mmCIF file with all atom_site columns, C-alpha atoms and ligand atoms in Angstrom:
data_model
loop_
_atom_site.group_PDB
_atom_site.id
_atom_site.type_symbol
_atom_site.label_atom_id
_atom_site.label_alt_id
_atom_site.label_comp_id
_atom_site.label_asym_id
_atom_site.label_entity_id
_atom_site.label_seq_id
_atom_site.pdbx_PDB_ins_code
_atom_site.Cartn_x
_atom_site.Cartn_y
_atom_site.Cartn_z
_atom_site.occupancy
_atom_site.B_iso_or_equiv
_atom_site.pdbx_formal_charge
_atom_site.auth_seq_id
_atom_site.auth_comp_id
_atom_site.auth_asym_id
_atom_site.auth_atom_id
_atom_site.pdbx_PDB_model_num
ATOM   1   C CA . UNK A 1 1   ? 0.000   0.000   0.000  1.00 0.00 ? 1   UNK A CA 1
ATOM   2   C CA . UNK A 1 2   ? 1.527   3.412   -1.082 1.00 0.00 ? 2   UNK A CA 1
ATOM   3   C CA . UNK A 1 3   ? 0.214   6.295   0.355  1.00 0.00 ? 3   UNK A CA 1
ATOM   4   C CA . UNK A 1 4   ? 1.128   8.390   3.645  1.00 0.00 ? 4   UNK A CA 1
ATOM   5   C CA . UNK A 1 5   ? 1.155   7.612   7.248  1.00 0.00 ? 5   UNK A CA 1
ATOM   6   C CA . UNK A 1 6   ? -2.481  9.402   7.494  1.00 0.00 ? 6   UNK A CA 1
ATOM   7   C CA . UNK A 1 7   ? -3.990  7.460   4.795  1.00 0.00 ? 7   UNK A CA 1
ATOM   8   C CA . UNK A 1 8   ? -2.558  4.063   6.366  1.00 0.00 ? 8   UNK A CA 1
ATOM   9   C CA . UNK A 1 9   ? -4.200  4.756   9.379  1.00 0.00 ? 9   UNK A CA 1
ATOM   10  C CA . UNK A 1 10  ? -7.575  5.426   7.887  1.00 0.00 ? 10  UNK A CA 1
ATOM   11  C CA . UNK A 1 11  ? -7.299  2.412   6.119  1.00 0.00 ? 11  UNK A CA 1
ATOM   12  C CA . UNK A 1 12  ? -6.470  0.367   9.453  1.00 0.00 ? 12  UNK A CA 1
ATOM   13  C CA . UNK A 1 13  ? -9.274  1.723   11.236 1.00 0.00 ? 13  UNK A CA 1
ATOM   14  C CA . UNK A 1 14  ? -11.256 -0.750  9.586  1.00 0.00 ? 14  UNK A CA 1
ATOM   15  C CA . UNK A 1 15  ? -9.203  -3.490  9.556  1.00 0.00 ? 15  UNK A CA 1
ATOM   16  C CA . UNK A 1 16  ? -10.632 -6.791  9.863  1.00 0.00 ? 16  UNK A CA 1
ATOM   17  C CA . UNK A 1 17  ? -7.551  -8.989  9.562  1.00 0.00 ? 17  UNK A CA 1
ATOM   18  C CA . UNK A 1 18  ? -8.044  -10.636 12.785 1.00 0.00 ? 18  UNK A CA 1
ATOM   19  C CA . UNK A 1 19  ? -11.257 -11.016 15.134 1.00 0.00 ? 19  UNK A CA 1
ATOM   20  C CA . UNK A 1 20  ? -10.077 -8.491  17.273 1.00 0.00 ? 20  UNK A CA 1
ATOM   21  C CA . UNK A 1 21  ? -12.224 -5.567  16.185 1.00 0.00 ? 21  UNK A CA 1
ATOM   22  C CA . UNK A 1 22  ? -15.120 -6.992  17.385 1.00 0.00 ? 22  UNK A CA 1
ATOM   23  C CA . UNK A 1 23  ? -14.480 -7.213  20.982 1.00 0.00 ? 23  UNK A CA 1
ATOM   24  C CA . UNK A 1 24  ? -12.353 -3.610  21.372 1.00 0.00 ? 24  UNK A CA 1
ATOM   25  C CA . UNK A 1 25  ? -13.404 0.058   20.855 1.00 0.00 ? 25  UNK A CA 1
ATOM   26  C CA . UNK A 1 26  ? -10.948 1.001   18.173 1.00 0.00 ? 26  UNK A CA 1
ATOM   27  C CA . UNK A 1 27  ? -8.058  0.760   15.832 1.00 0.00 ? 27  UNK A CA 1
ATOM   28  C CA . UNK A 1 28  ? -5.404  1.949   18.071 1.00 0.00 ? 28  UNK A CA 1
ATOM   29  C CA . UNK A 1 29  ? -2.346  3.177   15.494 1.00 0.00 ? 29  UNK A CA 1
ATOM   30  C CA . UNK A 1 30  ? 0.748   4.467   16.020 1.00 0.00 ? 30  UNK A CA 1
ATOM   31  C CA . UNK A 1 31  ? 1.425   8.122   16.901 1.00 0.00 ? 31  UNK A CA 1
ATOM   32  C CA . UNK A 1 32  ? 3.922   10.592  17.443 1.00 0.00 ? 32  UNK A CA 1
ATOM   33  C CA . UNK A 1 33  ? 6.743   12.286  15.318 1.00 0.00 ? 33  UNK A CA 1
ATOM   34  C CA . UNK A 1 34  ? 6.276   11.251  11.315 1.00 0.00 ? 34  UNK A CA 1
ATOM   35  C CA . UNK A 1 35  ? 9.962   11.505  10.580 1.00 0.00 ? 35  UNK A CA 1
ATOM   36  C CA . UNK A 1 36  ? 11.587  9.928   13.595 1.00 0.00 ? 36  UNK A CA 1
ATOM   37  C CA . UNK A 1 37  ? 14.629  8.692   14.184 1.00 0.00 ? 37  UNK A CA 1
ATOM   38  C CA . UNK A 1 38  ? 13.104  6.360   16.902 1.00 0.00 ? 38  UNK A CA 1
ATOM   39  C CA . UNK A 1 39  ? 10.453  4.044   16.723 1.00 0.00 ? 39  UNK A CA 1
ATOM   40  C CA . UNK A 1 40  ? 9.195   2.549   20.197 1.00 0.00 ? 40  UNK A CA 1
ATOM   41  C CA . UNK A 1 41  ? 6.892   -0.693  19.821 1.00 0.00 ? 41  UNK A CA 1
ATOM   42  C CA . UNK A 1 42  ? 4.802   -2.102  22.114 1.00 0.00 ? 42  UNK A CA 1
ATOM   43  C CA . UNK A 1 43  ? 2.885   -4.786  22.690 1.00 0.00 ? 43  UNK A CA 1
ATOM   44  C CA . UNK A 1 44  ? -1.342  -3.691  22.191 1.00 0.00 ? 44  UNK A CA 1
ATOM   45  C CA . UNK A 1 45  ? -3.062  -0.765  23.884 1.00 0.00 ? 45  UNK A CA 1
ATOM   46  C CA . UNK A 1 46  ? -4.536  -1.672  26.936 1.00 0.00 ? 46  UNK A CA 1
ATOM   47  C CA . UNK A 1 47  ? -7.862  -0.324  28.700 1.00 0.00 ? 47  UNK A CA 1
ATOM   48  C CA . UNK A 1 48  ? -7.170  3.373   28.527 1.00 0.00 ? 48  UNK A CA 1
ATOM   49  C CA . UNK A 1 49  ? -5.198  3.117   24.920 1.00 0.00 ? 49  UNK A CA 1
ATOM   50  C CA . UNK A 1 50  ? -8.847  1.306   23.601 1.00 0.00 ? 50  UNK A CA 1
ATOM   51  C CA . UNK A 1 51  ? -10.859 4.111   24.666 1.00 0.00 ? 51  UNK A CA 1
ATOM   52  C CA . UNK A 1 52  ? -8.946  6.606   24.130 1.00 0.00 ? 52  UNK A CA 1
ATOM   53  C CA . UNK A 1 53  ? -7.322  5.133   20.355 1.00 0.00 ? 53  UNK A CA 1
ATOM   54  C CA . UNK A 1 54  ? -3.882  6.624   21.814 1.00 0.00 ? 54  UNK A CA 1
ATOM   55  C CA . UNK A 1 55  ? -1.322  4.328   22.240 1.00 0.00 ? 55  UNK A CA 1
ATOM   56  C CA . UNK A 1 56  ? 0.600   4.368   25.519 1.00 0.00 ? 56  UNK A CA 1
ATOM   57  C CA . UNK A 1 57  ? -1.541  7.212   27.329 1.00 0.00 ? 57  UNK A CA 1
ATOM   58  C CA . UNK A 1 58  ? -2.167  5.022   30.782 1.00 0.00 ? 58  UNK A CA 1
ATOM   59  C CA . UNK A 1 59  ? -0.214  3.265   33.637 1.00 0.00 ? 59  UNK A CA 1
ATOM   60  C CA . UNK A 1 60  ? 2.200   1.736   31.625 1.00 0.00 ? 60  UNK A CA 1
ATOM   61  C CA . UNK A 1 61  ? 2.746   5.280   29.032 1.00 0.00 ? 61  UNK A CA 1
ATOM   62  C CA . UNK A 1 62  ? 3.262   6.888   32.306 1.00 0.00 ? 62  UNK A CA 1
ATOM   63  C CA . UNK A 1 63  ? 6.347   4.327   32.732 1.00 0.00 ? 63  UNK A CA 1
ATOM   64  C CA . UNK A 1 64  ? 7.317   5.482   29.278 1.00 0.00 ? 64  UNK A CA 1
ATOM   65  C CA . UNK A 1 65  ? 6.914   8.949   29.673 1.00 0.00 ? 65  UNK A CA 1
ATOM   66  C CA . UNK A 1 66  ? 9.034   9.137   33.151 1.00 0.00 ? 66  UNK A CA 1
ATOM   67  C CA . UNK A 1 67  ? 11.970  6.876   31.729 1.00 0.00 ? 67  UNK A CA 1
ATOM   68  C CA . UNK A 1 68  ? 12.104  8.331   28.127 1.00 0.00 ? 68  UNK A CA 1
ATOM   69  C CA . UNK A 1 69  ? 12.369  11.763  30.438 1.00 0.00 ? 69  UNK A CA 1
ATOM   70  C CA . UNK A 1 70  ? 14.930  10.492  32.372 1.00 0.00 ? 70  UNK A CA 1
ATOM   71  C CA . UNK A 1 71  ? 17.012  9.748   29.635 1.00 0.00 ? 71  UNK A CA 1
ATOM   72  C CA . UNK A 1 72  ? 16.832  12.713  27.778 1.00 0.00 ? 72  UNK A CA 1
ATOM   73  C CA . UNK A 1 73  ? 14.481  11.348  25.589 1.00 0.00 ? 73  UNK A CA 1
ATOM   74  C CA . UNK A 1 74  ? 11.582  14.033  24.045 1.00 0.00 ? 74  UNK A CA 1
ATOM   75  C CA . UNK A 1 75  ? 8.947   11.853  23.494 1.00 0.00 ? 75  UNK A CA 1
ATOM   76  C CA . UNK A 1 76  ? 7.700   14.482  20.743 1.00 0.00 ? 76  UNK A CA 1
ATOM   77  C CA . UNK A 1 77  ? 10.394  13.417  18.743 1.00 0.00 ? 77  UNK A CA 1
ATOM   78  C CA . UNK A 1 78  ? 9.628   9.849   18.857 1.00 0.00 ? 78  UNK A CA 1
ATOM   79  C CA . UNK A 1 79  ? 7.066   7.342   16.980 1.00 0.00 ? 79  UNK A CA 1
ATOM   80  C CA . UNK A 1 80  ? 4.919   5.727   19.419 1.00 0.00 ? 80  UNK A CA 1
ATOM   81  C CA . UNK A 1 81  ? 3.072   2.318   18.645 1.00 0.00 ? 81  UNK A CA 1
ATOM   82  C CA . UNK A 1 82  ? 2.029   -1.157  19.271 1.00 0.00 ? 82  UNK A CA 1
ATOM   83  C CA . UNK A 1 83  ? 3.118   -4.775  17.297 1.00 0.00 ? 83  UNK A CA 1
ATOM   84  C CA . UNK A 1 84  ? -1.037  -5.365  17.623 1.00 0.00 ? 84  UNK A CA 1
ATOM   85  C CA . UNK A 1 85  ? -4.008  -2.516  17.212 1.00 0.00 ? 85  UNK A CA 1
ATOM   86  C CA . UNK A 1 86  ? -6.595  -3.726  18.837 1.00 0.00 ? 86  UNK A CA 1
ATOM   87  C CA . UNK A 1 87  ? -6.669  -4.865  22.511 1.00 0.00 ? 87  UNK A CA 1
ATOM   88  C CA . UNK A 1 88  ? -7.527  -8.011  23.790 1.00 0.00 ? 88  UNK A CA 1
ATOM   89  C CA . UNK A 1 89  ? -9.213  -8.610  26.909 1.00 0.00 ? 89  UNK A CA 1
ATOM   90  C CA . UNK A 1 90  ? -10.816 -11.037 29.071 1.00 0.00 ? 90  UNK A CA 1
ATOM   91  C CA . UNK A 1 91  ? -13.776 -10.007 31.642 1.00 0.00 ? 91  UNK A CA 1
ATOM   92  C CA . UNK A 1 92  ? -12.402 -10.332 35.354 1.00 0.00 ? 92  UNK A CA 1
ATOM   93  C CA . UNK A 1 93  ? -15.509 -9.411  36.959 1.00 0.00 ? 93  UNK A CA 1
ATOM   94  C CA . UNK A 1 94  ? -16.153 -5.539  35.952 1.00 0.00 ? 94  UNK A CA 1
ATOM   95  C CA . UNK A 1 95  ? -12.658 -5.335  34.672 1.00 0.00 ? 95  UNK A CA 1
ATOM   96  C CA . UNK A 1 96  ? -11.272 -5.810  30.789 1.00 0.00 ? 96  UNK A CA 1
ATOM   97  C CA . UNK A 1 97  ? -7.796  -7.445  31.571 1.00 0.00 ? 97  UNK A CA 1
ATOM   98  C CA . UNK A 1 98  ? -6.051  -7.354  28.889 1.00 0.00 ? 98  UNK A CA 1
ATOM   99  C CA . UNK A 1 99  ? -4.433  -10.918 26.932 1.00 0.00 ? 99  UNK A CA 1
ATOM   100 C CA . UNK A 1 100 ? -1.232  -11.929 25.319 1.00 0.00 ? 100 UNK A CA 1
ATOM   101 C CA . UNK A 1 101 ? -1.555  -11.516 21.541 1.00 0.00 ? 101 UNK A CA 1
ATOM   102 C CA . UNK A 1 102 ? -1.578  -14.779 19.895 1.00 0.00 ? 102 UNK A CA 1
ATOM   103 C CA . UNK A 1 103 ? 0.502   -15.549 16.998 1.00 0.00 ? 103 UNK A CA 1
ATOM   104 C CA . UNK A 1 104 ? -1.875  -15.521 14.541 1.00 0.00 ? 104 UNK A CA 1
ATOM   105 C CA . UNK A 1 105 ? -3.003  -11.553 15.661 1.00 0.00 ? 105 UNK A CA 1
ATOM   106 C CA . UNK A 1 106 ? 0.342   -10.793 15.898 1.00 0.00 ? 106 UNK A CA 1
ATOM   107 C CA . UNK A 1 107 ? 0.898   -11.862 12.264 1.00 0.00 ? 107 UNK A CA 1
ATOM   108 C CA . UNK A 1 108 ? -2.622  -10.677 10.956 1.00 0.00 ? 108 UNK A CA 1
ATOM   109 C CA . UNK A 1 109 ? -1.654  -7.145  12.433 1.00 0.00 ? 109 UNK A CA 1
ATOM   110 C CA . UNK A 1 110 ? 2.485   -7.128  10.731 1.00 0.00 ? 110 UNK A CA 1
ATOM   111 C CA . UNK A 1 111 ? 1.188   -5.521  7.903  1.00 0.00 ? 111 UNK A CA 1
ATOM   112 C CA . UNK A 1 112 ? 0.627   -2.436  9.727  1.00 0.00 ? 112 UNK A CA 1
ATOM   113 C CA . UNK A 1 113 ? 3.353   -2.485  11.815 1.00 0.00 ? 113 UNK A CA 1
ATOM   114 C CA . UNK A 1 114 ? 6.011   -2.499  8.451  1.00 0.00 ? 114 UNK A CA 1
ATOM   115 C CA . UNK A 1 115 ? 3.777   0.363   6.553  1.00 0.00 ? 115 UNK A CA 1
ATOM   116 C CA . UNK A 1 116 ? 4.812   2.513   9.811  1.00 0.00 ? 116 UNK A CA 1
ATOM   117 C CA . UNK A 1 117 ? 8.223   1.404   9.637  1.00 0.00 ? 117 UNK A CA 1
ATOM   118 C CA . UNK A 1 118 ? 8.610   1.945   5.899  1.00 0.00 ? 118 UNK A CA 1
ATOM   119 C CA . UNK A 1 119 ? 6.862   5.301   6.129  1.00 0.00 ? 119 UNK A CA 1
ATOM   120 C CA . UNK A 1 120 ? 8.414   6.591   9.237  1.00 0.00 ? 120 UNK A CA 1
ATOM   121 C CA . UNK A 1 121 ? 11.745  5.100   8.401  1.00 0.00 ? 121 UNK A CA 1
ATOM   122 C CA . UNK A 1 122 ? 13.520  5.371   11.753 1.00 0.00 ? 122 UNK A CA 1
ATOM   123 C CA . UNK A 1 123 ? 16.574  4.610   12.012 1.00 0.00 ? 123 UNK A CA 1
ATOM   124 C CA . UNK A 1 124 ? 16.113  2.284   15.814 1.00 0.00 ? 124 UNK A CA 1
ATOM   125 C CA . UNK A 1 125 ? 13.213  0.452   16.376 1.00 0.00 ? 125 UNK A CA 1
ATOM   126 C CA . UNK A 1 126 ? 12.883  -0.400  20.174 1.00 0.00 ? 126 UNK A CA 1
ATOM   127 C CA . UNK A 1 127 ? 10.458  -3.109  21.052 1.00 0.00 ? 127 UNK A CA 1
ATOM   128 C CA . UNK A 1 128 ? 9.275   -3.189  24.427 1.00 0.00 ? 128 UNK A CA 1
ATOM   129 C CA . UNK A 1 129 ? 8.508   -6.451  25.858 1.00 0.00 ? 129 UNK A CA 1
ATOM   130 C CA . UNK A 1 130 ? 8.253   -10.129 24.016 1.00 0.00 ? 130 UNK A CA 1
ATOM   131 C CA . UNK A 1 131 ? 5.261   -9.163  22.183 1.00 0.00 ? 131 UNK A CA 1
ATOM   132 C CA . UNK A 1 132 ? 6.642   -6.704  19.885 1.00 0.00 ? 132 UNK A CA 1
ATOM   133 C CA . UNK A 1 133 ? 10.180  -8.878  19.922 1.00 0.00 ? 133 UNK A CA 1
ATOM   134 C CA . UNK A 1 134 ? 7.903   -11.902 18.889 1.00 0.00 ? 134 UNK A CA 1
ATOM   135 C CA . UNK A 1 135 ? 6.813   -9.402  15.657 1.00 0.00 ? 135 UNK A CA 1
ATOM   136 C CA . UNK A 1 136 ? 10.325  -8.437  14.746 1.00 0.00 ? 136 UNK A CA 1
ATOM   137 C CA . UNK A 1 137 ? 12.380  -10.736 15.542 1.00 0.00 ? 137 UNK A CA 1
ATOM   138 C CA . UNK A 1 138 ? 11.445  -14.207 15.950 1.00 0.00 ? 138 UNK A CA 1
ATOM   139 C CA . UNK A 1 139 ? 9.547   -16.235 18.043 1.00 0.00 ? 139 UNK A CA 1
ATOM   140 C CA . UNK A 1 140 ? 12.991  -17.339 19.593 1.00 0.00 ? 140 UNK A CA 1
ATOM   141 C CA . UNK A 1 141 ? 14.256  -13.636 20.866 1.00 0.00 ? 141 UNK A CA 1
ATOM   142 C CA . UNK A 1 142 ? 14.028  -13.603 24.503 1.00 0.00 ? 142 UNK A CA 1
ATOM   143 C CA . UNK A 1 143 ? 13.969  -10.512 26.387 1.00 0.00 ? 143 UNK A CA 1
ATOM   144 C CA . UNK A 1 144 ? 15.262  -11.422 29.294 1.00 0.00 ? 144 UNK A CA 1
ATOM   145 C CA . UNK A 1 145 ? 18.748  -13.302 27.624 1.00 0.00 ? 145 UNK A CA 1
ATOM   146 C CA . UNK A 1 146 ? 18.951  -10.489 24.649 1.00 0.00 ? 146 UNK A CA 1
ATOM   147 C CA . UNK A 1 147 ? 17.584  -6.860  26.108 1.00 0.00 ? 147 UNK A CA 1
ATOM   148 C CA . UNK A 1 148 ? 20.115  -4.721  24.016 1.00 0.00 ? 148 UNK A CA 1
ATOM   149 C CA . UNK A 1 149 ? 21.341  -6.905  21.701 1.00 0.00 ? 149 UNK A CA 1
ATOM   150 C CA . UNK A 1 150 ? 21.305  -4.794  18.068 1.00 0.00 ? 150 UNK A CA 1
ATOM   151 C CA . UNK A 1 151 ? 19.867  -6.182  14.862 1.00 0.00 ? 151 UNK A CA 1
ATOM   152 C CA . UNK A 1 152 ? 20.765  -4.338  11.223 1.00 0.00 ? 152 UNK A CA 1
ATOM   153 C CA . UNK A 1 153 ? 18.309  -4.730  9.064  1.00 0.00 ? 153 UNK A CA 1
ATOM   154 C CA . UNK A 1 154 ? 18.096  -4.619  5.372  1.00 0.00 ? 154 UNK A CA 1
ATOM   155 C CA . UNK A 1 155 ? 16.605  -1.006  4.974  1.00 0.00 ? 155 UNK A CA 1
ATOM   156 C CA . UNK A 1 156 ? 19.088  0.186   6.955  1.00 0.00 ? 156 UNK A CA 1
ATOM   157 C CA . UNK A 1 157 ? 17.497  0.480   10.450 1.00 0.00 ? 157 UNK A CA 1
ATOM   158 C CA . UNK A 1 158 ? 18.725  -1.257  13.361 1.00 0.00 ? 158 UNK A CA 1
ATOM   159 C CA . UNK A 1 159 ? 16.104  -3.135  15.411 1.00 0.00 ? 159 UNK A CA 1
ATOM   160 C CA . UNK A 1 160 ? 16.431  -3.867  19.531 1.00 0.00 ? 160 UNK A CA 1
ATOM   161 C CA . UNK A 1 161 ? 14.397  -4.776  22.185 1.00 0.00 ? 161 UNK A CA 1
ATOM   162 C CA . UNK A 1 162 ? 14.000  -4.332  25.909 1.00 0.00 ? 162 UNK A CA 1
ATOM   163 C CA . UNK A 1 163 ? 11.526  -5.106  28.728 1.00 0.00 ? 163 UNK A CA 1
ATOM   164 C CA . UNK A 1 164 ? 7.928   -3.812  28.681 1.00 0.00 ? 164 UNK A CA 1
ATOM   165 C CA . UNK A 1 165 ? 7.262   -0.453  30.919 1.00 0.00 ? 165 UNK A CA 1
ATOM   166 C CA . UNK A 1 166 ? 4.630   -2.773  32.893 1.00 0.00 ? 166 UNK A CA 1
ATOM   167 C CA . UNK A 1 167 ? 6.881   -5.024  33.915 1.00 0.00 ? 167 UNK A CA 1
ATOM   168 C CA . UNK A 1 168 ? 8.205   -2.102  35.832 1.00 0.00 ? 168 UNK A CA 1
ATOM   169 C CA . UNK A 1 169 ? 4.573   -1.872  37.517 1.00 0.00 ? 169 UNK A CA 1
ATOM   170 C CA . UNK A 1 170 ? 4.540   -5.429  38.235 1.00 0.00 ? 170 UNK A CA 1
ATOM   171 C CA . UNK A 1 171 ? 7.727   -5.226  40.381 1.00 0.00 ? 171 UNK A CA 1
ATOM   172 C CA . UNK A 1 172 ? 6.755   -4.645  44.155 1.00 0.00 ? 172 UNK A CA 1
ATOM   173 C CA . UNK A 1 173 ? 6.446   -0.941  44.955 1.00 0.00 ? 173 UNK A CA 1
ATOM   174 C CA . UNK A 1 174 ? 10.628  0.059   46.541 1.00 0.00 ? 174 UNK A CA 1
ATOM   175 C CA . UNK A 1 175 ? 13.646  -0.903  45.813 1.00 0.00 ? 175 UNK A CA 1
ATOM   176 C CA . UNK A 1 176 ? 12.542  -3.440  43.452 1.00 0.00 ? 176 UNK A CA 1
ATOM   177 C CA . UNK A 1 177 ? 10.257  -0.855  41.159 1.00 0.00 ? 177 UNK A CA 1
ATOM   178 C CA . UNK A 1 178 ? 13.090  1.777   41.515 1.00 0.00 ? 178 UNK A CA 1
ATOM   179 C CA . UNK A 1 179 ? 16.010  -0.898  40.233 1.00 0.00 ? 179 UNK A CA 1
ATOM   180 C CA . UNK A 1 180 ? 13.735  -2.003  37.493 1.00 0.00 ? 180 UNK A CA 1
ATOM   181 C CA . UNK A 1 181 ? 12.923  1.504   36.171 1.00 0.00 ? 181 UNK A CA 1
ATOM   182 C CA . UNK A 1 182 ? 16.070  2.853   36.527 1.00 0.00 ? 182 UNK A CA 1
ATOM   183 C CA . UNK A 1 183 ? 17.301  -0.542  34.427 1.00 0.00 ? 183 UNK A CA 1
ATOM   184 C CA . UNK A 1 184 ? 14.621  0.464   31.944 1.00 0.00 ? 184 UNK A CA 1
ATOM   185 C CA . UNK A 1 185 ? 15.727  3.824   31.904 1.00 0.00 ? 185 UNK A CA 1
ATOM   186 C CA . UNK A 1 186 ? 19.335  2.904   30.985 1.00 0.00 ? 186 UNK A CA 1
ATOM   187 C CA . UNK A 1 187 ? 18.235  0.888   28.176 1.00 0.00 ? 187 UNK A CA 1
ATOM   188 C CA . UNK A 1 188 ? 16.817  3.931   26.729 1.00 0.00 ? 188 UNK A CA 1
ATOM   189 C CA . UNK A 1 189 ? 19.672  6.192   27.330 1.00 0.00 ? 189 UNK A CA 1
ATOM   190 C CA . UNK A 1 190 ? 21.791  3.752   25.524 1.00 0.00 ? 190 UNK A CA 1
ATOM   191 C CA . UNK A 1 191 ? 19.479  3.577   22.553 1.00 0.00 ? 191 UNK A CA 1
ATOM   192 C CA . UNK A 1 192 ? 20.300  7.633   21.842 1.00 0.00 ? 192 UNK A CA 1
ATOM   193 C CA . UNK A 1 193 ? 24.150  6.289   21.148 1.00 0.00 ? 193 UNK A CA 1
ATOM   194 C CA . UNK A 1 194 ? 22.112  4.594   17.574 1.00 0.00 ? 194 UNK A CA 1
ATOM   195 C CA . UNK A 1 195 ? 21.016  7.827   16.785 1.00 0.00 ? 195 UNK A CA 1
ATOM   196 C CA . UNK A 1 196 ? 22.534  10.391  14.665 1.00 0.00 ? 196 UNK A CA 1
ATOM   197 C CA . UNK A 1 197 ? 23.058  13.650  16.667 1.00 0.00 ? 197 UNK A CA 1
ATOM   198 C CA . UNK A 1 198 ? 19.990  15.658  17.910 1.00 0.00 ? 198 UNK A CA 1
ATOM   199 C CA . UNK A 1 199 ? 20.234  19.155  16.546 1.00 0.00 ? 199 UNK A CA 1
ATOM   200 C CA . UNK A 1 200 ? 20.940  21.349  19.320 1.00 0.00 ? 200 UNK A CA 1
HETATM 201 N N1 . LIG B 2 .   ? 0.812   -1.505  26.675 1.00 0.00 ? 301 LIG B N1 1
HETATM 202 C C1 . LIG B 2 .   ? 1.237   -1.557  25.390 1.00 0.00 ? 301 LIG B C1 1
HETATM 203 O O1 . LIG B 2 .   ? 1.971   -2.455  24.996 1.00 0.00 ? 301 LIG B O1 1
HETATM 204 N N2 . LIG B 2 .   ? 0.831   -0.602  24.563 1.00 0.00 ? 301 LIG B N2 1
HETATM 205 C C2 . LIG B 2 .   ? 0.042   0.386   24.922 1.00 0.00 ? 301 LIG B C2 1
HETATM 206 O O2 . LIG B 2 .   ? -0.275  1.230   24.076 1.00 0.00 ? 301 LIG B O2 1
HETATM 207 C C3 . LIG B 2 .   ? -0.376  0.430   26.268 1.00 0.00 ? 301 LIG B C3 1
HETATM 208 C C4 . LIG B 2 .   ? 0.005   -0.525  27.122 1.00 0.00 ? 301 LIG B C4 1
#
């Protein structure tokens, strides 16, 4: 599909590649800086992401926001989005919790994913957690054994992956949280070394 970032999106909005649309609110594309030099993935929006058709705008973009911050990151200048569009939940009594992507979404929803890639043409692609790893680079990567390992690609972008910013939130509140997102934090900060200098 040729076109621009805007018309990809419209076209995704309907998208009925998987049976996800019919349980979720929305189409929830990528967002953020058309030209940047970094591309964060994630894994699928979760509760607030689905209603709002934002990606990372709840608990977890929070995470995001803080650590990107901490290292120096201006999250203006970076392309937001998830390996999966549409969220996937179960009911746990009032609650929509959300589910692991299956292989088959993941792969319905790739499509997407490389139209953003090709259009924004960063030149890292970060994907948080095993989800968007899963998309990018094999059902074999594994976070936890390669966080920071670097993969050149073909058109010329490098492609890496660290944890997920929930995993920071599922770390008990103290030390623990604080080691985690300052862990996270550095994984970012070490990211801007792939990137060609930042005007000042
Ligand atoms: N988790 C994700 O992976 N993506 C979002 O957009 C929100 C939470």
């Amino acid at each position: 599909m040729a076109g621009s970032l805007e018309q990809v999106r419209l076209v995704a909005a309907g998208c009925r590649a998987c049976d996800l649309w019919r349980t979720s609110t929305q189409t929830v594309f990528g967002e953020g800086y058309e030209r940047a030099d970094l591309m964060l993935v994630g894994a699928q929006p979760g509760d607030k992401e689905d209603l709002a058709g934002r990606p990372f705008v709840g608990p977890a973009g929070r995470v995001l926001d803080r650590a990107l911050g901490d290292a120096g990151i201006d999250r203006g200048a970076v392309y937001v989005t998830n390996a999966v569009k549409h969220l996937k939940w179960e009911a746990r009594g009032t609650r929509r919790l959300h589910q692991r992507p299956g292989a088959a979404e993941i792969a319905a929803c790739r499509p997407w994913l490389d139209h953003e890639i090709e259009l924004v043409a960063p030149k890292v692609v970060v994907c948080l957690g095993a989800t968007a790893a899963q998309a990018l680079l094999g059902r074999a990567f594994k976070v936890s054994r390669q966080r920071g390992e670097v993969f050149p690609q073909p058109a010329g972008h490098v492609i890496t992956a660290t944890v997920h910013p929930a995993s920071v939130l599922r770390a008990p509140v103290g030390a623990r949280r604080d080691a985690e997102l300052a862990a996270f934090t550095e994984d970012l900060r070490r990211l801007v070394e792939h990137l060609p200098p930042q005007p000042a």
